[in-house]
PDB file of C-alpha atoms (C1' of nucleotides) in Angstrom:
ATOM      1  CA  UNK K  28     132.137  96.470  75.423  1.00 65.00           C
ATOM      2  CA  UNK K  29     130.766  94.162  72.831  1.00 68.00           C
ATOM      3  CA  UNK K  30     127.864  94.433  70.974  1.00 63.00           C
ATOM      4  CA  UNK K  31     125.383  92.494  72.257  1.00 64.00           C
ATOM      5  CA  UNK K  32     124.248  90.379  69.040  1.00 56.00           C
ATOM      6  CA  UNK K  33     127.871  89.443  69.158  1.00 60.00           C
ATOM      7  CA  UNK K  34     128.410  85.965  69.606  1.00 74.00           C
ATOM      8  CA  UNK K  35     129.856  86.867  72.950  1.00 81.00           C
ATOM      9  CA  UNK K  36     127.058  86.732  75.333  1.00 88.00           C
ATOM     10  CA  UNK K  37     125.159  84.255  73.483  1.00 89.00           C
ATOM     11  CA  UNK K  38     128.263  81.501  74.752  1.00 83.00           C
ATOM     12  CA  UNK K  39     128.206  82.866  77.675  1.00 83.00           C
ATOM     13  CA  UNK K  40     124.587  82.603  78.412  1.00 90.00           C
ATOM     14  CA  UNK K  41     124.771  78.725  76.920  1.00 89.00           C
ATOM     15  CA  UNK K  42     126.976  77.873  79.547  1.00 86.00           C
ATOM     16  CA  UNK K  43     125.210  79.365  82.225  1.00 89.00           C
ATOM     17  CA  UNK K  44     121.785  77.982  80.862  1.00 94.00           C
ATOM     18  CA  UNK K  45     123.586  74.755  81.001  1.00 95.00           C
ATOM     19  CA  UNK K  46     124.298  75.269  85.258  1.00 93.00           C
ATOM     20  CA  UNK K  47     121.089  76.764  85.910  1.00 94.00           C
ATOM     21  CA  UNK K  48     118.919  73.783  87.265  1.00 96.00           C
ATOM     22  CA  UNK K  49     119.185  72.086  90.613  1.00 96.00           C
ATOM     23  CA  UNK K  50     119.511  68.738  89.033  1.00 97.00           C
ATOM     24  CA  UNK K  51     122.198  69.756  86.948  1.00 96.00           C
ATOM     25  CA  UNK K  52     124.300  71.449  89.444  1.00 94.00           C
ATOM     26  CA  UNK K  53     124.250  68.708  91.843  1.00 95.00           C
ATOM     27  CA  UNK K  54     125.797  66.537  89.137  1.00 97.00           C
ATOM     28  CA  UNK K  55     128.440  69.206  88.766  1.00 94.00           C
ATOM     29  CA  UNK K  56     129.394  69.099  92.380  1.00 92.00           C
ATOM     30  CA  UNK K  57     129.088  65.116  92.643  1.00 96.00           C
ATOM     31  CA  UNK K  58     131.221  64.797  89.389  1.00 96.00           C
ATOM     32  CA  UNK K  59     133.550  67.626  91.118  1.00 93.00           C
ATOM     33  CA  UNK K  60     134.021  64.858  93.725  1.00 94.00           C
ATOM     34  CA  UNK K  61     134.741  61.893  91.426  1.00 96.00           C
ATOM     35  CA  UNK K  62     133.121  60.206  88.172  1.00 98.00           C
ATOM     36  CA  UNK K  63     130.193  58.556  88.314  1.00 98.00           C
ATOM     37  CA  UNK K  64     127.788  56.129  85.736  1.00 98.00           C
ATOM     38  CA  UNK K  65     124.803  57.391  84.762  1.00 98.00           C
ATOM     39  CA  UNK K  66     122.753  54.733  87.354  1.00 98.00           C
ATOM     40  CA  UNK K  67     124.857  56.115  89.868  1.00 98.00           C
ATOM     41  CA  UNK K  68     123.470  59.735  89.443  1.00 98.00           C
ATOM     42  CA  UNK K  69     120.017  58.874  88.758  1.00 98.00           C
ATOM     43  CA  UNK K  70     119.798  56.830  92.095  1.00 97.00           C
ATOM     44  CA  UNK K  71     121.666  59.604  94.172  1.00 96.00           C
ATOM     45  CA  UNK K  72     118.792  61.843  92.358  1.00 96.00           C
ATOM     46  CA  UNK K  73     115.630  60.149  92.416  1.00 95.00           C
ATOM     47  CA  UNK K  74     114.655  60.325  88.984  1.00 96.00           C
ATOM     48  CA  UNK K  75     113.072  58.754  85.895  1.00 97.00           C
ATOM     49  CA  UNK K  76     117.010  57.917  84.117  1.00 98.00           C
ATOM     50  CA  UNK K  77     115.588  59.148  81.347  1.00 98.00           C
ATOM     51  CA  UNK K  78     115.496  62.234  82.770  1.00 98.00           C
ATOM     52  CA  UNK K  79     118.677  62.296  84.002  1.00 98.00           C
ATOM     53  CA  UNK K  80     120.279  61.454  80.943  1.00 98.00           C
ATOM     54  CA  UNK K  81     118.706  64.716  79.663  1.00 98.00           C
ATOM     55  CA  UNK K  82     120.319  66.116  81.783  1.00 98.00           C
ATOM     56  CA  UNK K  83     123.439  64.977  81.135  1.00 98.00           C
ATOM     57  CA  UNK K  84     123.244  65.141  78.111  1.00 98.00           C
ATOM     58  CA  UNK K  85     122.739  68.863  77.975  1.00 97.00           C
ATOM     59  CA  UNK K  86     126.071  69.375  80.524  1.00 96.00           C
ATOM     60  CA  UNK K  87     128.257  66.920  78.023  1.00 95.00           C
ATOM     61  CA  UNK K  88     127.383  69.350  74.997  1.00 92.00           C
ATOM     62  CA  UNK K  89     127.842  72.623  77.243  1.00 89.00           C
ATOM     63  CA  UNK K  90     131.233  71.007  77.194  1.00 87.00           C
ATOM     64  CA  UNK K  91     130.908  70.863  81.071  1.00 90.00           C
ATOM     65  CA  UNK K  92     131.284  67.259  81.380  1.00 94.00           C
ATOM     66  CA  UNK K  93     133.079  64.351  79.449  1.00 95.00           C
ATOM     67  CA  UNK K  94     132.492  60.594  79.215  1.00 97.00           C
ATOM     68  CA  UNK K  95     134.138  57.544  79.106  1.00 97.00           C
ATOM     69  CA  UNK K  96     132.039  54.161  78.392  1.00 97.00           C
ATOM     70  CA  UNK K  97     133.466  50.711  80.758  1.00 97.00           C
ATOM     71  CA  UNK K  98     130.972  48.033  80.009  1.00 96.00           C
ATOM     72  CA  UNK K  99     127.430  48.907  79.450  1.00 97.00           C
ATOM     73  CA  UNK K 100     128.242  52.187  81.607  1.00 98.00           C
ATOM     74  CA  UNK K 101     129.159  55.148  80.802  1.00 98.00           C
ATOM     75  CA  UNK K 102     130.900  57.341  83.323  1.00 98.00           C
ATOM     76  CA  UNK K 103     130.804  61.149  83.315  1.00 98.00           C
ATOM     77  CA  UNK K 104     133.592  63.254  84.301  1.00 96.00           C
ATOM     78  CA  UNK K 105     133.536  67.161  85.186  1.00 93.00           C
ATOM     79  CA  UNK K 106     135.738  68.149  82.112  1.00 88.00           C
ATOM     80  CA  UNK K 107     135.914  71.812  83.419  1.00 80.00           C
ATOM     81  CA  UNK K 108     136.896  72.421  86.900  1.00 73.00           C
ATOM     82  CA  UNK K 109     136.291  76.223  86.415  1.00 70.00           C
ATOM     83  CA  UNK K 110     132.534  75.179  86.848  1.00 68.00           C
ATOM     84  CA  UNK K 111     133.250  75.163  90.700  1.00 68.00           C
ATOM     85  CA  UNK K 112     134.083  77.969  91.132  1.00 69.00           C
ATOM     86  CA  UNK K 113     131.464  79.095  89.548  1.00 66.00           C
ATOM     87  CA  UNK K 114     129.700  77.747  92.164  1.00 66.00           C
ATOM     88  CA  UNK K 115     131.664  79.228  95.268  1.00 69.00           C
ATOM     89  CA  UNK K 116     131.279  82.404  93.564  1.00 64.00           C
ATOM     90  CA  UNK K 117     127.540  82.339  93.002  1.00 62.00           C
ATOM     91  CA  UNK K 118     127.326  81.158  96.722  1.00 67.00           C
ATOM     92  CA  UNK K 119     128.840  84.517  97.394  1.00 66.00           C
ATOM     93  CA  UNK K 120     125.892  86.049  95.540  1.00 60.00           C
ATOM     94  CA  UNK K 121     123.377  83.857  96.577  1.00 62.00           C
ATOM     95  CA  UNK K 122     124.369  84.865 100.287  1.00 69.00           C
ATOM     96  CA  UNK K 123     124.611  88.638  99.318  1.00 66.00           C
ATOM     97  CA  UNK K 124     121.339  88.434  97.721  1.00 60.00           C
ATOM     98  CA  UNK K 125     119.347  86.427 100.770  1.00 65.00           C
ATOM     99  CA  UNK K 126     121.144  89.339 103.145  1.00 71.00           C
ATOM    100  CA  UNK K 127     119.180  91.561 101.365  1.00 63.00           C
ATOM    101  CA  UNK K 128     115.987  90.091 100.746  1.00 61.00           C
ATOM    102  CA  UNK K 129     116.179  89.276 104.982  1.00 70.00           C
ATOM    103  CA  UNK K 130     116.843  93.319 105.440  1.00 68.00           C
ATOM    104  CA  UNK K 131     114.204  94.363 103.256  1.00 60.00           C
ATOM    105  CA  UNK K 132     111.618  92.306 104.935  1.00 62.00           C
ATOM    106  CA  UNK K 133     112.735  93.535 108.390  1.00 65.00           C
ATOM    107  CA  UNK K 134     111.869  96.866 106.843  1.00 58.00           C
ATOM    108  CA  UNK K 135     108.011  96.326 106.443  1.00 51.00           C
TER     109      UNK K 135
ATOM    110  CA  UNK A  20     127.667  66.370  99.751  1.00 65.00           C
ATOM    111  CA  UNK A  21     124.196  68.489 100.479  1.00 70.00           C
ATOM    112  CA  UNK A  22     120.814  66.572  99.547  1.00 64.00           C
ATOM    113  CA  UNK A  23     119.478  67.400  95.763  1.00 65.00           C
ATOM    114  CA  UNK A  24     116.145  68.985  97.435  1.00 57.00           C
ATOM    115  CA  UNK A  25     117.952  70.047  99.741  1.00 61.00           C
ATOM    116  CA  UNK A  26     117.250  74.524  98.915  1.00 74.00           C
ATOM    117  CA  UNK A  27     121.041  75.500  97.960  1.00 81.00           C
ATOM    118  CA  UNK A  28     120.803  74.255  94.467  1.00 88.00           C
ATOM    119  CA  UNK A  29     117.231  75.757  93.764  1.00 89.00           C
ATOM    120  CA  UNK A  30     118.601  78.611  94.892  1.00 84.00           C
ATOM    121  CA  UNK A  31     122.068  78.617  93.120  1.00 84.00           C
ATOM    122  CA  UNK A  32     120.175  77.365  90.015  1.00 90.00           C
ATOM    123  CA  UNK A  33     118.019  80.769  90.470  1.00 89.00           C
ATOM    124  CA  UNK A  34     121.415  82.834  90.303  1.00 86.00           C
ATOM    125  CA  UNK A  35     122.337  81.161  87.345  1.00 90.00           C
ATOM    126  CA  UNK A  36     119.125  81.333  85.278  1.00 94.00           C
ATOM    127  CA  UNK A  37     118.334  85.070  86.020  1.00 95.00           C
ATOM    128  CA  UNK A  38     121.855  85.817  84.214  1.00 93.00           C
ATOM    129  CA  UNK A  39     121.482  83.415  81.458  1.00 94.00           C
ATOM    130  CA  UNK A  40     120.156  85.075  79.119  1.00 96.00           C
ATOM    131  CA  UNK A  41     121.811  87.424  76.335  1.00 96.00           C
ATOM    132  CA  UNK A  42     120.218  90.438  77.239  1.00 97.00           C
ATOM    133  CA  UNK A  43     121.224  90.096  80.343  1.00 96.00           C
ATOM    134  CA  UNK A  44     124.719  89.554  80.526  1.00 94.00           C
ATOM    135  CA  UNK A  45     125.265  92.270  78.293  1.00 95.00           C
ATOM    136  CA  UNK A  46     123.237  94.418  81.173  1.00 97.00           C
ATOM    137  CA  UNK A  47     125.266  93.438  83.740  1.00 94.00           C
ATOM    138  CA  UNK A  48     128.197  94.151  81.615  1.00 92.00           C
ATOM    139  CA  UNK A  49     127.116  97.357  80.946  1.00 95.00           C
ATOM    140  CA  UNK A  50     126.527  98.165  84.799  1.00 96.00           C
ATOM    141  CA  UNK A  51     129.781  97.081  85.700  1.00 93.00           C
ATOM    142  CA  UNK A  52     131.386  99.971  84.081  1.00 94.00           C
ATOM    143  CA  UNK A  53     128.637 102.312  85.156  1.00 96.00           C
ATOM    144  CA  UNK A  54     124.843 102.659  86.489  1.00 97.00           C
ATOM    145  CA  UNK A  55     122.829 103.509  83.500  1.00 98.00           C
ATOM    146  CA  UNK A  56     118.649 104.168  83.172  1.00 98.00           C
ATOM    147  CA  UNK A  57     116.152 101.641  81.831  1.00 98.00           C
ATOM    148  CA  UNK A  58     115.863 104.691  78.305  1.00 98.00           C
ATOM    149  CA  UNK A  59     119.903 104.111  78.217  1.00 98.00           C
ATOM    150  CA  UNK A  60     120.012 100.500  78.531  1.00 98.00           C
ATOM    151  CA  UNK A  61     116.982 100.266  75.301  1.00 97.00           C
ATOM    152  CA  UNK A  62     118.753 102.240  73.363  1.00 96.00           C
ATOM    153  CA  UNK A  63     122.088 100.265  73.416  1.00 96.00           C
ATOM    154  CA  UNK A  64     119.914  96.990  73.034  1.00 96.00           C
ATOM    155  CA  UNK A  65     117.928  98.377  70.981  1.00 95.00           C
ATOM    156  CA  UNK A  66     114.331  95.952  71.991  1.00 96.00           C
ATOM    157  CA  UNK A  67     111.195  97.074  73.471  1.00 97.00           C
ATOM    158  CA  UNK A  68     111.339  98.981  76.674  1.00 98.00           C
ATOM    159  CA  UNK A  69     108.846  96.861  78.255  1.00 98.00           C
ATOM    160  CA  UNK A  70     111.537  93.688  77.016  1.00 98.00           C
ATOM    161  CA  UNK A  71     114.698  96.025  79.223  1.00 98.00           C
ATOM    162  CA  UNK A  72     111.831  96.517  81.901  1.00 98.00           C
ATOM    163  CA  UNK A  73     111.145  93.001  82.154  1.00 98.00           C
ATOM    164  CA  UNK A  74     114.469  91.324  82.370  1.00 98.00           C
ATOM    165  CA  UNK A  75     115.848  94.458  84.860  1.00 98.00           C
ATOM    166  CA  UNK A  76     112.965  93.447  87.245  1.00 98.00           C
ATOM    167  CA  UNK A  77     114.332  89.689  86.813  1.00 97.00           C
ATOM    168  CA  UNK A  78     117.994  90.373  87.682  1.00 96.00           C
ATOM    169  CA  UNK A  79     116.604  92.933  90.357  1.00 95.00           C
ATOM    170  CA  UNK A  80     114.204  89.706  91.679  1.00 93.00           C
ATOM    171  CA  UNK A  81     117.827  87.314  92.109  1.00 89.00           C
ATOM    172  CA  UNK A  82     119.781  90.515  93.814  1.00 87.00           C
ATOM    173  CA  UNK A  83     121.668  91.331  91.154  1.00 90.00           C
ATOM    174  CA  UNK A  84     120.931  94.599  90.175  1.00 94.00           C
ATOM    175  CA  UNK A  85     119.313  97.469  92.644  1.00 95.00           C
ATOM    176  CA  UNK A  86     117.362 100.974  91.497  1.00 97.00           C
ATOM    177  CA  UNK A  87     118.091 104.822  92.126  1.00 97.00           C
ATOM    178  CA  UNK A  88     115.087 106.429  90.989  1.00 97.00           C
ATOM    179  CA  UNK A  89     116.204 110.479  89.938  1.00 96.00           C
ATOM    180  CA  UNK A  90     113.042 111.975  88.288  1.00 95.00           C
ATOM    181  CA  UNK A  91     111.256 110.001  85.746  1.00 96.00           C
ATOM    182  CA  UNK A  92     114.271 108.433  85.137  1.00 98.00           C
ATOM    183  CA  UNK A  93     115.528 104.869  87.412  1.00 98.00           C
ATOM    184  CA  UNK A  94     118.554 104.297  87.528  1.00 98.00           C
ATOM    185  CA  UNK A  95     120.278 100.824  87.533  1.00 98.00           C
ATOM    186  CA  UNK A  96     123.411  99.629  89.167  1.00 96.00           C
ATOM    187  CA  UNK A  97     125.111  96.445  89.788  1.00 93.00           C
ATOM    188  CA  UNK A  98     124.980  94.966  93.199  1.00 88.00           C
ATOM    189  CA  UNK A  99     126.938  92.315  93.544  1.00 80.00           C
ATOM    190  CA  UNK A 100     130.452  92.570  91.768  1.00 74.00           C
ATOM    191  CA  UNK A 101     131.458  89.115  91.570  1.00 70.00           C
ATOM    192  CA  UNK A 102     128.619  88.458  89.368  1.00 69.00           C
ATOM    193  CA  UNK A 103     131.308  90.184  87.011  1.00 69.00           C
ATOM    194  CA  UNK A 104     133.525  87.504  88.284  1.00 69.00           C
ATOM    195  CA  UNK A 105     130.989  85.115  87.254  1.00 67.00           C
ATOM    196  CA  UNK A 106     131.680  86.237  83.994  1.00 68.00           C
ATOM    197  CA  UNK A 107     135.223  85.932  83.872  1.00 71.00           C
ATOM    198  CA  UNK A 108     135.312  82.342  85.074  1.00 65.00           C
ATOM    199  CA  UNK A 109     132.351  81.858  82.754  1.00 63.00           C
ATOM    200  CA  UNK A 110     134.695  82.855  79.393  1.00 68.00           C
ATOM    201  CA  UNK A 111     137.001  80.763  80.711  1.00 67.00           C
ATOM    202  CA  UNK A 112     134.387  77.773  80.548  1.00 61.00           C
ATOM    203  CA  UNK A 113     133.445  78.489  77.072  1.00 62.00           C
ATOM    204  CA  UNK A 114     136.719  79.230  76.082  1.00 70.00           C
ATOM    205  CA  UNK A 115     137.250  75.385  77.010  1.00 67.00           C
ATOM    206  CA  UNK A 116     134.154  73.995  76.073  1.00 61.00           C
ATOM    207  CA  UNK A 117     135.465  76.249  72.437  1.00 66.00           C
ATOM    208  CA  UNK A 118     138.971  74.599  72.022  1.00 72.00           C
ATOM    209  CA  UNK A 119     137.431  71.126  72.966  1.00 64.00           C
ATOM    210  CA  UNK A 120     134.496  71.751  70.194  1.00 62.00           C
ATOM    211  CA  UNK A 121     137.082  72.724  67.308  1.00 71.00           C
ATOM    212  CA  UNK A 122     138.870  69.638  68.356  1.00 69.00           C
ATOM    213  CA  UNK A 123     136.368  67.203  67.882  1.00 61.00           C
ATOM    214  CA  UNK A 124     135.572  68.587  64.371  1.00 63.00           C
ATOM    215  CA  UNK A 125     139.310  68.357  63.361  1.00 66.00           C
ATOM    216  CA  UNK A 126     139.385  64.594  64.529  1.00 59.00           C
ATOM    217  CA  UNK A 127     136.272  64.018  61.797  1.00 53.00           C
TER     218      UNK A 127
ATOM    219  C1'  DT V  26      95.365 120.941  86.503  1.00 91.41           C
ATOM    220  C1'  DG V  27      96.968 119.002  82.057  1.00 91.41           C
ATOM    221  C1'  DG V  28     100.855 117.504  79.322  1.00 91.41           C
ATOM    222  C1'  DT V  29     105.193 115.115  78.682  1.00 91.41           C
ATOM    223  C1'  DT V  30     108.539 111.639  79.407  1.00 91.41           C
ATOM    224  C1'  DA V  31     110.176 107.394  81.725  1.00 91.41           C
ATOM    225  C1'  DT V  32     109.024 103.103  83.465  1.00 91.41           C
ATOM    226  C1'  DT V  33     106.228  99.173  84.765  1.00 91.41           C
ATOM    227  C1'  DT V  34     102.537  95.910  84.205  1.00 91.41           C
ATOM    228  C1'  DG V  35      99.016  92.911  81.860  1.00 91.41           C
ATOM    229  C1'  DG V  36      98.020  90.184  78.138  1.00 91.41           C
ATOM    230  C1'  DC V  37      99.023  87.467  74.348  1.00 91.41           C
ATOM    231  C1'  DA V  38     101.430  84.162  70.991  1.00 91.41           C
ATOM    232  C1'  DA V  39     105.541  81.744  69.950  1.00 91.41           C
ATOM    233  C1'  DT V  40     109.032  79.047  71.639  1.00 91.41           C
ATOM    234  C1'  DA V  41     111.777  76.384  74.992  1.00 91.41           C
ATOM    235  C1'  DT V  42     112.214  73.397  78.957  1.00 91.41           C
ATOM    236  C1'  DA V  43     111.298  69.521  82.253  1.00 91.41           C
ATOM    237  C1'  DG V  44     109.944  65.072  83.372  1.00 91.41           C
ATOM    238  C1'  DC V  45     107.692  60.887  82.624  1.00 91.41           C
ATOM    239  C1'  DC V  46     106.754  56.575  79.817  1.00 91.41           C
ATOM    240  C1'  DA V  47     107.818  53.538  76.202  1.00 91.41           C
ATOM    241  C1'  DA V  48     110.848  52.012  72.802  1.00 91.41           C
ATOM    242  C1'  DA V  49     115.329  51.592  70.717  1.00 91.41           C
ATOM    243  C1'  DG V  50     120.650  50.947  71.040  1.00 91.41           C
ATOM    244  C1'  DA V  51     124.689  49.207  73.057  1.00 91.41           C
ATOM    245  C1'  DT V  52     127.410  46.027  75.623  1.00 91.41           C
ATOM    246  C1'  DA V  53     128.408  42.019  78.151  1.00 91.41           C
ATOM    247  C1'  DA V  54     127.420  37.307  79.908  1.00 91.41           C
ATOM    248  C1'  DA V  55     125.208  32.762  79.525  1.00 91.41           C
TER     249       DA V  55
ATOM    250  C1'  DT Q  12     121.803  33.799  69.866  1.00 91.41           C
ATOM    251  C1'  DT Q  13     119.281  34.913  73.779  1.00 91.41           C
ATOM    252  C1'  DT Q  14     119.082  37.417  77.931  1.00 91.41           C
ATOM    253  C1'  DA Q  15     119.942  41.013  81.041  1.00 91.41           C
ATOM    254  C1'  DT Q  16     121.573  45.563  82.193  1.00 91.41           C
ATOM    255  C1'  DC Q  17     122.672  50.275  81.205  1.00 91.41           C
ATOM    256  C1'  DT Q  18     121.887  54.240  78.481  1.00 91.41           C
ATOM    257  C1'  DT Q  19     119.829  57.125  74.990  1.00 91.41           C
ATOM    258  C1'  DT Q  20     116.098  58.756  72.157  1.00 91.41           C
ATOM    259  C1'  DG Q  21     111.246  59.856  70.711  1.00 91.41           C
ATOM    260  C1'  DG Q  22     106.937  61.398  72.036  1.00 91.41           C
ATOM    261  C1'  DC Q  23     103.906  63.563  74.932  1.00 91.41           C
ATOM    262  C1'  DT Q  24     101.977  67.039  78.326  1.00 91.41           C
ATOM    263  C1'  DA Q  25     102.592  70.603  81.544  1.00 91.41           C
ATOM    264  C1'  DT Q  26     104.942  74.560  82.595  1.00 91.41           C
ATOM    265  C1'  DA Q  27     108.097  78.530  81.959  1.00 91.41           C
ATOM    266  C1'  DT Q  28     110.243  82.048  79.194  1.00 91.41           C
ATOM    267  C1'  DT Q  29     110.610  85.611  75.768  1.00 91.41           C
ATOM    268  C1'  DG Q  30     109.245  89.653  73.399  1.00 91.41           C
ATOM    269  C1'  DC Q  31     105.977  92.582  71.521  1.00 91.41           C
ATOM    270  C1'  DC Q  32     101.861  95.772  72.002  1.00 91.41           C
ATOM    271  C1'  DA Q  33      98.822  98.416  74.670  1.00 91.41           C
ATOM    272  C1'  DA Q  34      97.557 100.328  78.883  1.00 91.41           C
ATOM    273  C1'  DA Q  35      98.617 101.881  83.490  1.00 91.41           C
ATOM    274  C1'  DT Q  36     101.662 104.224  86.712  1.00 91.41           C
ATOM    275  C1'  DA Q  37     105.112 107.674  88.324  1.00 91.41           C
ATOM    276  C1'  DA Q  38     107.494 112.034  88.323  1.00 91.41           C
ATOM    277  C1'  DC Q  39     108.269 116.258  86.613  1.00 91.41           C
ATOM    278  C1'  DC Q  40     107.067 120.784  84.305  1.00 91.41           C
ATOM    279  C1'  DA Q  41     104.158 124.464  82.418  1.00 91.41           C
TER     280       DA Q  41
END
DNA sequence: TGGTTATTTGGCAATATAGCCAAAGATAAA
DNA sequence: TTTATCTTTGGCTATATTGCCAAATAACCA
């Protein structure tokens, strides 16, 4: 095993930082779907664009997500597939995890 | 395509975020190989105990971890092996997000 | 019981994050 | 150039996170 102030799990954690917010992992699934502009994703969200340009902004440098500029927009693309599964695998321990929780409140 | 308030983000977002951290990879990396107590853990991290305490509790909280207590001592262990798959596909991201990184400096 | 070790909890200060507004940049069309 | 649209950035406040210390709790042993 590494140590731990090896850069290692300091990546690691980056990326995962970069996932962990509702917001942001919506855009990952929508972009896993197809590209979209940045007013595209802010209306589908319901935010300030501002905000969701943060957002995005934090994905494109987590290397997550790409972009390519047509007129005045600028589309996003998910750059790194992997990120989905990801997702279907943290499903699996999201589901795990609620199975629990359910069984230990059953137990009170 | 599931509604952004819609709970399955906030609660994959809540997987994510309890292993994003340093520390706490490297704890889950450690428990894949074996259980180990919260004295064990400090010593190969080498922080406060209340600091192993605190982010144990936190991967306990998302389901991630579960206790053995044995004496004074509580034991650790990891839960849900596919977080360790988490892991892989996560290395696989920043390996990526890596190769893309080194080159965009090279095209400078 | 009192003492010892292991762990958790409360409290605090430093730092990071999120989201909004306003302003600045960028690009295209008139 | 002016105008309009899309996007990013700066600034701000509110909130969350991290990590340490000190104190409390738990379990065992003498």
């Amino acid at each position: 095993m590494e140590k731990l102030d090896s850069s290692k799990y300091a990546l690691h954690a980056k990326i995962l930082k970069a996932l962990a917010h509702p917001t942001r992992l919506f855009i990952v699934d929508a972009l896993g779907k197809k590209e979209h502009c940045v007013c595209e994703l802010t209306q589908m969200i319901g935010a300030d664009t501002s905000t969701v340009s943060k957002h995005l902004s934090l994905l494109k440098n987590a290397g997550i997500v790409g972009i390519e500029k047509r007129g005045t927009n600028v589309y996003y693309t998910l750059k790194i597939p992997c990120a989905l599964n990801f997702l279907r695998c943290s499903r699996e321990v999201m589901e795990a995890s609620l199975a629990e929780q359910i069984k230990a409140i059953r137990k009170q």
